[in-house]
Coordinates of C-alpha atoms in Angstrom, one line a residue:
M1 CA 0.0 0.0 0.0
S2 CA 1.2 3.4 -0.8
T3 CA 2.1 5.8 2.0
D4 CA 0.4 8.7 0.2
R5 CA -2.0 10.4 2.6
V6 CA -5.6 10.5 1.6
D7 CA -7.6 13.1 3.6
A8 CA -11.4 13.2 3.4
E9 CA -14.3 14.4 5.5
S10 CA -17.8 13.1 6.0
K11 CA -20.9 14.2 7.8
V12 CA -22.5 12.2 10.6
S13 CA -26.3 11.7 10.4
G14 CA -27.8 10.0 13.4
N15 CA -25.5 7.2 14.3
Q16 CA -24.1 6.8 10.8
A17 CA -21.3 8.3 8.7
N18 CA -20.6 7.8 5.1
I19 CA -17.1 6.7 4.0
P20 CA -15.9 8.9 1.2
A21 CA -15.5 7.1 -2.1
R22 CA -11.8 7.7 -2.5
I23 CA -11.2 6.2 1.0
R24 CA -13.4 3.1 0.1
R25 CA -11.4 2.7 -3.2
R26 CA -8.0 3.2 -1.5
L27 CA -8.8 0.6 1.2
G28 CA -10.7 -1.8 -1.1
I29 CA -13.9 -1.5 1.0
D30 CA -16.9 -3.3 -0.6
D31 CA -20.4 -4.3 0.4
G32 CA -20.4 -6.8 3.2
D33 CA -17.0 -5.7 4.6
R34 CA -16.9 -4.7 8.3
L35 CA -15.0 -1.9 10.1
R36 CA -13.3 -2.6 13.4
W37 CA -12.9 0.6 15.5
N38 CA -10.3 1.2 18.2
V39 CA -9.9 4.4 20.2
E40 CA -6.3 4.9 21.3
D41 CA -5.3 6.4 24.6
D42 CA -4.4 9.7 23.0
G43 CA -7.9 9.9 21.4
A44 CA -6.8 8.9 17.9
V45 CA -9.3 6.6 16.2
R46 CA -7.9 3.5 14.4
V47 CA -10.1 1.7 11.9
E48 CA -9.3 -1.7 10.5
V49 CA -11.1 -3.1 7.4
V50 CA -12.3 -6.6 7.8
H51 CA -13.0 -7.9 4.3
R52 CA -15.8 -10.5 4.0
R53 CA -14.6 -14.0 3.5
G54 CA -13.3 -14.9 0.1
G55 CA -11.4 -17.8 -1.3
S56 CA -12.3 -21.4 -2.1
F57 CA -15.5 -21.6 -0.1
A58 CA -16.8 -18.0 -0.5
D59 CA -19.5 -18.9 -3.0
F60 CA -20.2 -22.5 -1.6
T61 CA -23.9 -23.0 -1.2
G62 CA -23.9 -26.6 -0.2
Y63 CA -23.8 -30.0 -1.9
D64 CA -26.1 -30.2 -4.9
G65 CA -25.4 -33.7 -6.2
D66 CA -27.6 -36.8 -6.7
E67 CA -25.7 -39.0 -4.3
E68 CA -26.8 -39.0 -0.6
T69 CA -24.0 -38.1 1.8
D70 CA -23.4 -39.2 5.4
A71 CA -20.6 -37.3 7.2
T72 CA -20.5 -39.8 10.0
T73 CA -19.6 -42.7 7.7
G74 CA -16.6 -41.0 6.2
H75 CA -15.6 -39.4 9.5
G76 CA -13.6 -42.5 10.6
A77 CA -11.7 -42.6 7.3
W78 CA -10.2 -39.2 8.1
G79 CA -8.8 -40.3 11.4
V80 CA -11.0 -38.1 13.4
E81 CA -12.8 -39.4 16.5

């Protein structure tokens, strides 16, 4: 990530504030991501972007095959008790 500073300002409405578009783009924030907030001892606010899960199982919606499955039968074959 670049060390170039990106300053932006947003207005609070109720308990919500918008994240400016250039900040969202810079941090790669997308729908479904979460923000983790931390207030430092000196009053500075630190925000960590927690991206929604991705990878191999991100789009997995379950088994959709014709063959019936039984996890307990195969369980012993994996060496797990």
